[in-house]
PDB file of C-alpha atoms in Angstrom:
ATOM      1  CA  MET A   1      68.008  26.831  31.702  1.00  0.00           C
ATOM      2  CA  ALA A   2      70.879  27.038  29.098  1.00  0.00           C
ATOM      3  CA  GLN A   3      70.269  22.897  28.971  1.00  0.00           C
ATOM      4  CA  ALA A   4      66.755  23.641  28.244  1.00  0.00           C
ATOM      5  CA  ASP A   5      67.448  26.106  25.561  1.00  0.00           C
ATOM      6  CA  LEU A   6      70.140  23.349  24.036  1.00  0.00           C
ATOM      7  CA  ALA A   7      67.200  20.811  24.183  1.00  0.00           C
ATOM      8  CA  LYS A   8      64.666  23.608  22.662  1.00  0.00           C
ATOM      9  CA  PHE A   9      67.166  23.969  19.837  1.00  0.00           C
ATOM     10  CA  GLN A  10      67.885  20.656  18.979  1.00  0.00           C
ATOM     11  CA  ASN A  11      64.349  19.596  19.014  1.00  0.00           C
ATOM     12  CA  SER A  12      63.317  22.410  16.756  1.00  0.00           C
ATOM     13  CA  THR A  13      66.411  22.022  14.028  1.00  0.00           C
ATOM     14  CA  GLY A  14      65.137  18.113  13.883  1.00  0.00           C
ATOM     15  CA  SER A  15      67.759  14.990  13.609  1.00  0.00           C
ATOM     16  CA  SER A  16      68.970  15.709  10.477  1.00  0.00           C
ATOM     17  CA  TRP A  17      71.072  18.747  12.232  1.00  0.00           C
ATOM     18  CA  LEU A  18      71.921  16.197  15.053  1.00  0.00           C
ATOM     19  CA  GLY A  19      73.508  13.652  12.719  1.00  0.00           C
ATOM     20  CA  TYR A  20      76.086  16.198  11.823  1.00  0.00           C
ATOM     21  CA  THR A  21      76.696  17.768  15.189  1.00  0.00           C
ATOM     22  CA  TRP A  22      78.522  14.797  16.939  1.00  0.00           C
ATOM     23  CA  PRO A  23      80.908  13.942  14.236  1.00  0.00           C
ATOM     24  CA  VAL A  24      81.988  17.815  13.869  1.00  0.00           C
ATOM     25  CA  ALA A  25      82.153  18.394  17.679  1.00  0.00           C
ATOM     26  CA  LEU A  26      84.360  15.523  17.859  1.00  0.00           C
ATOM     27  CA  GLY A  27      86.698  17.123  14.910  1.00  0.00           C
ATOM     28  CA  LEU A  28      86.974  20.168  16.070  1.00  0.00           C
ATOM     29  CA  ILE A  29      87.905  18.904  19.706  1.00  0.00           C
ATOM     30  CA  ALA A  30      90.661  17.033  17.961  1.00  0.00           C
ATOM     31  CA  LEU A  31      91.778  19.822  16.128  1.00  0.00           C
ATOM     32  CA  THR A  32      91.848  22.642  18.525  1.00  0.00           C
ATOM     33  CA  PHE A  33      92.759  20.419  21.383  1.00  0.00           C
ATOM     34  CA  PRO A  34      96.633  21.735  21.509  1.00  0.00           C
ATOM     35  CA  THR A  35      95.408  25.912  21.241  1.00  0.00           C
ATOM     36  CA  TRP A  36      92.844  24.908  24.040  1.00  0.00           C
ATOM     37  CA  GLN A  37      95.512  23.372  26.107  1.00  0.00           C
ATOM     38  CA  TYR A  38      98.104  26.468  25.609  1.00  0.00           C
ATOM     39  CA  ILE A  39      94.961  28.734  26.807  1.00  0.00           C
ATOM     40  CA  THR A  40      94.023  27.103  29.639  1.00  0.00           C
ATOM     41  CA  THR A  41      97.687  26.493  30.967  1.00  0.00           C
ATOM     42  CA  GLU A  42      99.574  29.401  29.919  1.00  0.00           C
ATOM     43  CA  SER A  43      96.728  32.378  29.209  1.00  0.00           C
ATOM     44  CA  TRP A  44      93.938  31.880  32.085  1.00  0.00           C
ATOM     45  CA  SER A  45      96.770  31.564  34.904  1.00  0.00           C
ATOM     46  CA  THR A  46      98.007  35.325  34.304  1.00  0.00           C
ATOM     47  CA  GLU A  47      96.159  38.448  35.387  1.00  0.00           C
ATOM     48  CA  GLN A  48      95.418  39.548  31.601  1.00  0.00           C
ATOM     49  CA  GLY A  49      93.835  36.036  30.984  1.00  0.00           C
ATOM     50  CA  SER A  50      92.124  35.541  34.254  1.00  0.00           C
ATOM     51  CA  HIS A  51      88.919  36.795  33.227  1.00  0.00           C
ATOM     52  CA  SER A  52      88.667  34.323  30.017  1.00  0.00           C
ATOM     53  CA  PRO A  53      86.879  31.513  32.038  1.00  0.00           C
ATOM     54  CA  LEU A  54      83.897  33.554  33.335  1.00  0.00           C
ATOM     55  CA  VAL A  55      83.678  35.760  29.886  1.00  0.00           C
ATOM     56  CA  LEU A  56      83.831  32.255  27.975  1.00  0.00           C
ATOM     57  CA  ALA A  57      81.455  30.778  30.421  1.00  0.00           C
ATOM     58  CA  SER A  58      78.558  33.474  30.271  1.00  0.00           C
ATOM     59  CA  GLY A  59      79.436  34.198  26.461  1.00  0.00           C
ATOM     60  CA  LEU A  60      78.465  30.368  25.602  1.00  0.00           C
ATOM     61  CA  TRP A  61      75.620  30.530  27.981  1.00  0.00           C
ATOM     62  CA  LEU A  62      73.882  33.217  26.141  1.00  0.00           C
ATOM     63  CA  LEU A  63      74.979  32.239  22.772  1.00  0.00           C
ATOM     64  CA  VAL A  64      73.286  28.758  23.371  1.00  0.00           C
ATOM     65  CA  ARG A  65      70.171  30.504  24.477  1.00  0.00           C
ATOM     66  CA  MET A  66      69.577  32.831  21.819  1.00  0.00           C
ATOM     67  CA  LEU A  67      70.446  30.016  19.341  1.00  0.00           C
ATOM     68  CA  ALA A  68      67.362  28.491  20.525  1.00  0.00           C
ATOM     69  CA  THR A  69      65.611  31.568  19.284  1.00  0.00           C
ATOM     70  CA  THR A  70      67.065  31.767  15.753  1.00  0.00           C
ATOM     71  CA  HIS A  71      65.029  28.647  13.950  1.00  0.00           C
ATOM     72  CA  ALA A  72      62.477  30.729  11.926  1.00  0.00           C
ATOM     73  CA  ILE A  73      65.799  32.367  10.399  1.00  0.00           C
ATOM     74  CA  GLN A  74      68.016  29.472   9.723  1.00  0.00           C
ATOM     75  CA  SER A  75      69.332  28.260   6.133  1.00  0.00           C
ATOM     76  CA  ARG A  76      72.055  26.006   4.962  1.00  0.00           C
ATOM     77  CA  PRO A  77      74.567  27.454   3.091  1.00  0.00           C
ATOM     78  CA  SER A  78      76.011  26.120  -0.340  1.00  0.00           C
ATOM     79  CA  ILE A  79      78.805  23.779  -0.032  1.00  0.00           C
ATOM     80  CA  GLY A  80      81.266  26.236  -1.752  1.00  0.00           C
ATOM     81  CA  ARG A  81      80.107  29.140   0.742  1.00  0.00           C
ATOM     82  CA  THR A  82      80.677  26.706   3.617  1.00  0.00           C
ATOM     83  CA  ALA A  83      84.163  25.648   2.136  1.00  0.00           C
ATOM     84  CA  ALA A  84      85.024  28.945   1.750  1.00  0.00           C
ATOM     85  CA  ALA A  85      84.426  30.021   5.340  1.00  0.00           C
ATOM     86  CA  ILE A  86      85.797  27.281   7.037  1.00  0.00           C
ATOM     87  CA  VAL A  87      88.897  25.941   4.997  1.00  0.00           C
ATOM     88  CA  PRO A  88      90.804  29.296   5.166  1.00  0.00           C
ATOM     89  CA  ALA A  89      90.337  29.510   8.998  1.00  0.00           C
ATOM     90  CA  ALA A  90      91.520  25.346   9.376  1.00  0.00           C
ATOM     91  CA  ILE A  91      94.380  26.001   7.322  1.00  0.00           C
ATOM     92  CA  GLY A  92      95.230  29.115   9.321  1.00  0.00           C
ATOM     93  CA  LEU A  93      95.082  27.406  12.400  1.00  0.00           C
ATOM     94  CA  ILE A  94      97.197  24.667  10.970  1.00  0.00           C
ATOM     95  CA  VAL A  95      99.758  26.854   9.566  1.00  0.00           C
ATOM     96  CA  PHE A  96     100.058  29.467  12.325  1.00  0.00           C
ATOM     97  CA  ARG A  97     100.446  26.235  14.866  1.00  0.00           C
ATOM     98  CA  ALA A  98     103.215  25.100  12.803  1.00  0.00           C
ATOM     99  CA  ALA A  99     105.203  28.496  12.952  1.00  0.00           C
ATOM    100  CA  ALA A 100     104.490  29.062  16.684  1.00  0.00           C
ATOM    101  CA  VAL A 101     102.482  32.301  16.538  1.00  0.00           C
ATOM    102  CA  ILE A 102     100.152  31.166  19.112  1.00  0.00           C
ATOM    103  CA  GLU A 103      98.220  34.617  19.086  1.00  0.00           C
ATOM    104  CA  LEU A 104      97.444  34.191  15.327  1.00  0.00           C
ATOM    105  CA  GLU A 105      96.519  30.501  16.158  1.00  0.00           C
ATOM    106  CA  VAL A 106      94.208  31.486  18.772  1.00  0.00           C
ATOM    107  CA  TYR A 107      92.036  34.026  16.308  1.00  0.00           C
ATOM    108  CA  ALA A 108      92.289  31.408  13.477  1.00  0.00           C
ATOM    109  CA  MET A 109      90.689  28.920  15.944  1.00  0.00           C
ATOM    110  CA  TYR A 110      87.766  31.559  16.819  1.00  0.00           C
ATOM    111  CA  GLY A 111      87.551  32.077  13.235  1.00  0.00           C
ATOM    112  CA  LEU A 112      86.979  28.373  12.735  1.00  0.00           C
ATOM    113  CA  PHE A 113      83.973  27.931  15.123  1.00  0.00           C
ATOM    114  CA  VAL A 114      82.367  30.895  13.948  1.00  0.00           C
ATOM    115  CA  ALA A 115      82.787  29.208  10.105  1.00  0.00           C
ATOM    116  CA  VAL A 116      81.609  25.881  11.916  1.00  0.00           C
ATOM    117  CA  LEU A 117      78.347  27.842  13.251  1.00  0.00           C
ATOM    118  CA  TYR A 118      77.647  29.246   9.798  1.00  0.00           C
ATOM    119  CA  ALA A 119      77.641  26.081   8.146  1.00  0.00           C
ATOM    120  CA  PHE A 120      74.856  24.921  10.352  1.00  0.00           C
ATOM    121  CA  ILE A 121      72.581  28.154  10.706  1.00  0.00           C
ATOM    122  CA  GLY A 122      73.474  30.333   7.434  1.00  0.00           C
ATOM    123  CA  TRP A 123      74.235  34.218   7.495  1.00  0.00           C
ATOM    124  CA  ARG A 124      70.648  35.522   8.725  1.00  0.00           C
ATOM    125  CA  ALA A 125      70.692  33.681  11.590  1.00  0.00           C
ATOM    126  CA  LEU A 126      74.385  33.931  12.443  1.00  0.00           C
ATOM    127  CA  ALA A 127      73.975  37.917  12.247  1.00  0.00           C
ATOM    128  CA  SER A 128      71.488  38.015  14.833  1.00  0.00           C
ATOM    129  CA  LEU A 129      74.121  36.309  16.905  1.00  0.00           C
ATOM    130  CA  TRP A 130      76.341  39.066  16.628  1.00  0.00           C
ATOM    131  CA  PHE A 131      76.577  40.147  20.441  1.00  0.00           C
ATOM    132  CA  PRO A 132      77.326  36.673  22.146  1.00  0.00           C
ATOM    133  CA  LEU A 133      79.770  36.262  19.185  1.00  0.00           C
ATOM    134  CA  LEU A 134      81.335  39.324  19.910  1.00  0.00           C
ATOM    135  CA  TYR A 135      81.652  38.974  23.633  1.00  0.00           C
ATOM    136  CA  LEU A 136      82.996  35.632  23.419  1.00  0.00           C
ATOM    137  CA  GLY A 137      85.671  37.645  21.531  1.00  0.00           C
ATOM    138  CA  PHE A 138      86.900  38.837  24.564  1.00  0.00           C
ATOM    139  CA  ALA A 139      87.425  35.522  26.033  1.00  0.00           C
ATOM    140  CA  VAL A 140      90.445  35.251  23.245  1.00  0.00           C
ATOM    141  CA  PRO A 141      93.905  36.834  24.718  1.00  0.00           C
ATOM    142  CA  LEU A 142      95.532  39.347  22.885  1.00  0.00           C
ATOM    143  CA  PRO A 143      98.721  39.716  21.935  1.00  0.00           C
ATOM    144  CA  ASP A 144     101.389  41.288  24.685  1.00  0.00           C
ATOM    145  CA  SER A 145     102.464  43.756  22.188  1.00  0.00           C
ATOM    146  CA  LEU A 146      98.773  44.893  21.634  1.00  0.00           C
ATOM    147  CA  VAL A 147      98.209  45.296  25.243  1.00  0.00           C
ATOM    148  CA  ALA A 148     101.426  47.163  25.726  1.00  0.00           C
ATOM    149  CA  ALA A 149     100.800  49.530  22.940  1.00  0.00           C
ATOM    150  CA  LEU A 150      97.321  50.084  24.312  1.00  0.00           C
ATOM    151  CA  THR A 151      98.190  50.459  27.999  1.00  0.00           C
ATOM    152  CA  ASN A 152     101.744  52.229  27.866  1.00  0.00           C
ATOM    153  CA  PRO A 153      99.959  55.573  27.319  1.00  0.00           C
ATOM    154  CA  LEU A 154      97.686  54.901  30.097  1.00  0.00           C
ATOM    155  CA  LYS A 155     100.410  54.009  32.708  1.00  0.00           C
ATOM    156  CA  LEU A 156     102.458  57.079  31.975  1.00  0.00           C
ATOM    157  CA  TRP A 157      99.051  59.094  32.739  1.00  0.00           C
ATOM    158  CA  ILE A 158      98.407  57.174  35.849  1.00  0.00           C
ATOM    159  CA  SER A 159     101.932  57.598  36.842  1.00  0.00           C
ATOM    160  CA  ASP A 160     101.823  61.319  36.408  1.00  0.00           C
ATOM    161  CA  ALA A 161      98.497  61.368  37.921  1.00  0.00           C
ATOM    162  CA  ALA A 162      99.422  59.443  41.108  1.00  0.00           C
ATOM    163  CA  VAL A 163     102.805  61.456  41.830  1.00  0.00           C
ATOM    164  CA  ALA A 164     100.868  64.680  41.401  1.00  0.00           C
ATOM    165  CA  ILE A 165      98.304  63.907  43.807  1.00  0.00           C
ATOM    166  CA  LEU A 166     100.897  62.680  46.250  1.00  0.00           C
ATOM    167  CA  TYR A 167     103.230  65.472  46.116  1.00  0.00           C
ATOM    168  CA  LEU A 168     100.494  67.621  46.869  1.00  0.00           C
ATOM    169  CA  ALA A 169      99.754  65.863  49.941  1.00  0.00           C
ATOM    170  CA  GLY A 170     103.241  66.376  51.170  1.00  0.00           C
ATOM    171  CA  TYR A 171     104.760  62.859  50.259  1.00  0.00           C
ATOM    172  CA  PRO A 172     108.520  63.072  48.717  1.00  0.00           C
ATOM    173  CA  ILE A 173     107.686  61.364  45.435  1.00  0.00           C
ATOM    174  CA  ALA A 174     108.919  61.862  41.864  1.00  0.00           C
ATOM    175  CA  SER A 175     108.605  59.588  38.891  1.00  0.00           C
ATOM    176  CA  SER A 176     110.231  59.157  35.566  1.00  0.00           C
ATOM    177  CA  GLY A 177     108.002  57.549  33.169  1.00  0.00           C
ATOM    178  CA  VAL A 178     106.728  54.982  34.577  1.00  0.00           C
ATOM    179  CA  THR A 179     109.199  54.256  37.190  1.00  0.00           C
ATOM    180  CA  ILE A 180     107.896  56.157  40.815  1.00  0.00           C
ATOM    181  CA  GLN A 181     110.273  57.149  43.287  1.00  0.00           C
ATOM    182  CA  ILE A 182     108.996  58.088  46.999  1.00  0.00           C
ATOM    183  CA  GLY A 183     111.432  57.921  49.988  1.00  0.00           C
ATOM    184  CA  GLN A 184     113.635  54.934  49.712  1.00  0.00           C
ATOM    185  CA  TYR A 185     111.499  52.621  47.267  1.00  0.00           C
ATOM    186  CA  GLU A 186     111.228  52.643  43.993  1.00  0.00           C
ATOM    187  CA  LEU A 187     108.270  51.348  42.129  1.00  0.00           C
ATOM    188  CA  LEU A 188     107.417  50.385  38.463  1.00  0.00           C
ATOM    189  CA  VAL A 189     104.036  51.329  37.265  1.00  0.00           C
ATOM    190  CA  ALA A 190     104.660  48.638  34.733  1.00  0.00           C
ATOM    191  CA  ALA A 191     104.466  46.027  37.320  1.00  0.00           C
ATOM    192  CA  ALA A 192     102.110  48.217  40.178  1.00  0.00           C
ATOM    193  CA  CYS A 193      99.501  48.769  37.366  1.00  0.00           C
ATOM    194  CA  ALA A 194      99.145  45.420  35.750  1.00  0.00           C
ATOM    195  CA  GLY A 195      95.270  46.068  37.031  1.00  0.00           C
ATOM    196  CA  LEU A 196      95.116  47.781  33.670  1.00  0.00           C
ATOM    197  CA  ASN A 197      94.234  44.554  32.248  1.00  0.00           C
ATOM    198  CA  SER A 198      90.941  44.988  34.319  1.00  0.00           C
ATOM    199  CA  LEU A 199      89.887  47.559  31.589  1.00  0.00           C
ATOM    200  CA  ILE A 200      89.392  44.556  29.363  1.00  0.00           C
ATOM    201  CA  THR A 201      87.423  42.385  31.918  1.00  0.00           C
ATOM    202  CA  LEU A 202      85.334  45.367  32.972  1.00  0.00           C
ATOM    203  CA  THR A 203      84.484  45.992  29.106  1.00  0.00           C
ATOM    204  CA  ALA A 204      83.469  42.615  28.685  1.00  0.00           C
ATOM    205  CA  LEU A 205      81.574  42.300  31.802  1.00  0.00           C
ATOM    206  CA  THR A 206      79.837  45.558  31.348  1.00  0.00           C
ATOM    207  CA  LEU A 207      78.958  44.994  27.854  1.00  0.00           C
ATOM    208  CA  PHE A 208      77.076  41.673  29.059  1.00  0.00           C
ATOM    209  CA  TYR A 209      75.437  43.337  31.855  1.00  0.00           C
ATOM    210  CA  VAL A 210      74.449  46.382  29.416  1.00  0.00           C
ATOM    211  CA  TYR A 211      73.124  43.950  27.081  1.00  0.00           C
ATOM    212  CA  ILE A 212      71.066  41.555  29.309  1.00  0.00           C
ATOM    213  CA  SER A 213      69.540  44.859  31.129  1.00  0.00           C
ATOM    214  CA  HIS A 214      69.175  47.193  27.875  1.00  0.00           C
ATOM    215  CA  LYS A 215      69.601  45.265  24.569  1.00  0.00           C
ATOM    216  CA  ALA A 216      66.403  47.183  23.276  1.00  0.00           C
ATOM    217  CA  HIS A 217      67.920  50.605  24.055  1.00  0.00           C
ATOM    218  CA  TRP A 218      70.957  50.540  21.871  1.00  0.00           C
ATOM    219  CA  ARG A 219      71.894  54.275  22.424  1.00  0.00           C
ATOM    220  CA  TYR A 220      71.543  53.492  26.039  1.00  0.00           C
ATOM    221  CA  MET A 221      73.996  50.728  25.662  1.00  0.00           C
ATOM    222  CA  ALA A 222      76.602  52.841  23.881  1.00  0.00           C
ATOM    223  CA  VAL A 223      76.248  55.563  26.490  1.00  0.00           C
ATOM    224  CA  LEU A 224      76.630  53.378  29.621  1.00  0.00           C
ATOM    225  CA  THR A 225      79.645  51.607  27.556  1.00  0.00           C
ATOM    226  CA  LEU A 226      81.595  54.753  27.053  1.00  0.00           C
ATOM    227  CA  ILE A 227      81.509  55.205  30.557  1.00  0.00           C
ATOM    228  CA  VAL A 228      83.743  51.765  31.108  1.00  0.00           C
ATOM    229  CA  ALA A 229      86.972  53.476  30.092  1.00  0.00           C
ATOM    230  CA  PRO A 230      87.242  56.186  32.301  1.00  0.00           C
ATOM    231  CA  VAL A 231      85.825  54.373  35.336  1.00  0.00           C
ATOM    232  CA  ALA A 232      88.672  51.468  34.830  1.00  0.00           C
ATOM    233  CA  VAL A 233      91.202  54.136  34.576  1.00  0.00           C
ATOM    234  CA  PHE A 234      90.338  55.737  37.468  1.00  0.00           C
ATOM    235  CA  SER A 235      89.962  52.326  39.392  1.00  0.00           C
ATOM    236  CA  ASN A 236      93.543  51.866  38.497  1.00  0.00           C
ATOM    237  CA  LEU A 237      94.775  55.083  39.626  1.00  0.00           C
ATOM    238  CA  VAL A 238      93.290  54.343  43.242  1.00  0.00           C
ATOM    239  CA  ARG A 239      95.042  51.027  43.002  1.00  0.00           C
ATOM    240  CA  VAL A 240      98.333  52.378  42.518  1.00  0.00           C
ATOM    241  CA  LEU A 241      97.905  55.156  45.042  1.00  0.00           C
ATOM    242  CA  ILE A 242      97.199  52.329  47.358  1.00  0.00           C
ATOM    243  CA  LEU A 243      99.993  50.594  46.589  1.00  0.00           C
ATOM    244  CA  VAL A 244     102.325  53.312  46.394  1.00  0.00           C
ATOM    245  CA  LEU A 245     101.231  54.599  49.876  1.00  0.00           C
ATOM    246  CA  LEU A 246     101.390  51.055  51.565  1.00  0.00           C
ATOM    247  CA  THR A 247     104.968  50.705  49.966  1.00  0.00           C
ATOM    248  CA  TYR A 248     105.918  53.861  51.780  1.00  0.00           C
ATOM    249  CA  HIS A 249     104.292  53.322  55.221  1.00  0.00           C
ATOM    250  CA  ALA A 250     104.680  49.346  55.202  1.00  0.00           C
ATOM    251  CA  GLY A 251     107.335  48.787  53.178  1.00  0.00           C
ATOM    252  CA  GLU A 252     107.621  47.051  49.900  1.00  0.00           C
ATOM    253  CA  ALA A 253     107.296  43.420  50.972  1.00  0.00           C
ATOM    254  CA  THR A 254     103.877  43.783  52.550  1.00  0.00           C
ATOM    255  CA  ALA A 255     102.957  46.363  49.549  1.00  0.00           C
ATOM    256  CA  GLN A 256     103.936  43.186  46.893  1.00  0.00           C
ATOM    257  CA  GLY A 257     102.102  40.654  48.985  1.00  0.00           C
ATOM    258  CA  PHE A 258      98.591  39.652  49.640  1.00  0.00           C
ATOM    259  CA  LEU A 259      97.671  43.233  50.047  1.00  0.00           C
ATOM    260  CA  HIS A 260      98.850  43.887  46.497  1.00  0.00           C
ATOM    261  CA  TYR A 261      96.268  41.342  45.034  1.00  0.00           C
ATOM    262  CA  PHE A 262      93.871  42.651  47.317  1.00  0.00           C
ATOM    263  CA  ALA A 263      94.293  46.079  46.164  1.00  0.00           C
ATOM    264  CA  GLY A 264      93.437  44.479  42.828  1.00  0.00           C
ATOM    265  CA  MET A 265      90.166  42.916  43.496  1.00  0.00           C
ATOM    266  CA  THR A 266      88.936  45.684  45.698  1.00  0.00           C
ATOM    267  CA  THR A 267      89.724  48.502  42.940  1.00  0.00           C
ATOM    268  CA  PHE A 268      88.164  45.754  40.126  1.00  0.00           C
ATOM    269  CA  ALA A 269      85.293  45.133  42.586  1.00  0.00           C
ATOM    270  CA  THR A 270      84.868  49.064  43.091  1.00  0.00           C
ATOM    271  CA  ALA A 271      84.838  49.657  39.413  1.00  0.00           C
ATOM    272  CA  LEU A 272      81.628  47.170  39.144  1.00  0.00           C
ATOM    273  CA  VAL A 273      79.974  48.585  41.771  1.00  0.00           C
ATOM    274  CA  THR A 274      80.185  52.054  40.131  1.00  0.00           C
ATOM    275  CA  ILE A 275      79.171  50.853  36.580  1.00  0.00           C
ATOM    276  CA  TYR A 276      75.818  49.409  38.246  1.00  0.00           C
ATOM    277  CA  ALA A 277      75.652  52.656  40.583  1.00  0.00           C
ATOM    278  CA  LEU A 278      75.812  54.807  37.602  1.00  0.00           C
ATOM    279  CA  ASP A 279      73.379  52.725  35.468  1.00  0.00           C
ATOM    280  CA  ARG A 280      70.625  52.902  38.474  1.00  0.00           C
ATOM    281  CA  SER A 281      71.044  56.668  38.802  1.00  0.00           C
ATOM    282  CA  ILE A 282      70.978  57.155  35.212  1.00  0.00           C
ATOM    283  CA  LEU A 283      67.799  55.452  35.000  1.00  0.00           C
ATOM    284  CA  ALA A 284      66.275  57.154  37.930  1.00  0.00           C
ATOM    285  CA  ALA A 285      67.325  60.346  36.309  1.00  0.00           C
ATOM    286  CA  ARG A 286      65.768  59.482  33.160  1.00  0.00           C
ATOM    287  CA  SER A 287      62.463  58.397  34.860  1.00  0.00           C
ATOM    288  CA  LEU A 288      62.359  61.805  37.211  1.00  0.00           C
ATOM    289  CA  PHE A 289      62.834  63.686  33.655  1.00  0.00           C
ATOM    290  CA  GLU A 290      60.217  61.785  31.813  1.00  0.00           C
ATOM    291  CA  GLY A 291      58.096  62.063  34.632  1.00  0.00           C
ATOM    292  CA  ARG A 292      58.221  65.908  34.918  1.00  0.00           C
ATOM    293  CA  GLN A 293      57.596  66.527  30.917  1.00  0.00           C
ATOM    294  CA  THR A 294      54.334  64.392  31.286  1.00  0.00           C
TER     295      THR A 294
END
């Protein structure tokens, strides 16, 4: 389907567009190859960046599909505006690479791709592609400092909540910050709750699902998207509870082995199913309410 959409777009834009495509594509590949090399070897191999290939593939598919429908509103911006968009992004990419500031280098690369797309299709067509461009932004790895700042309050809350639940259940458990002490074992929620990164992944995939299913109903999209954060936090609370109980009953080696990753996959899958079930339930309730009104 994506290949057919791309062919339709290429045919509709004419040979002049194609004449510029391959030189620009080769130039982008040459300029951004070191950045892609870092992303694929360093970022995608971590739990924090493991979602990026899926987001990138689905985002590009959606971008190509929507790109084929923008021919009527495409325009060529002036050389001055094109240069004003591309040159700063390219300079930023080179400067941040030379300074070894990899996070900003990745953002500059993303900005460069958007600027080049603008040069080919103009502002109106680019604005119509706001969702796939926003969605592709989730494939860009966040700086570790930003992730820590965003997740530390959640880790503290999850630690306190897990301790309170298990204490009420009769377990010998206490906590100090993100450190949980249960029996003879000590766990760091910073490690046990690395699954908080699934909040980013779950948000991205939910946005994709909601847009594909309900893009004509932006209010409903907003409501369902707001549900993502509570579901993700609750799922990670369940994960921490599972890991703490595994540590207490089966030992630290068992909890930090295969079952550690299995717990992460299970809770993430549960979160996705929960989002889908909530979507279906809300739609069913709305249909029932509208039926009674008529």
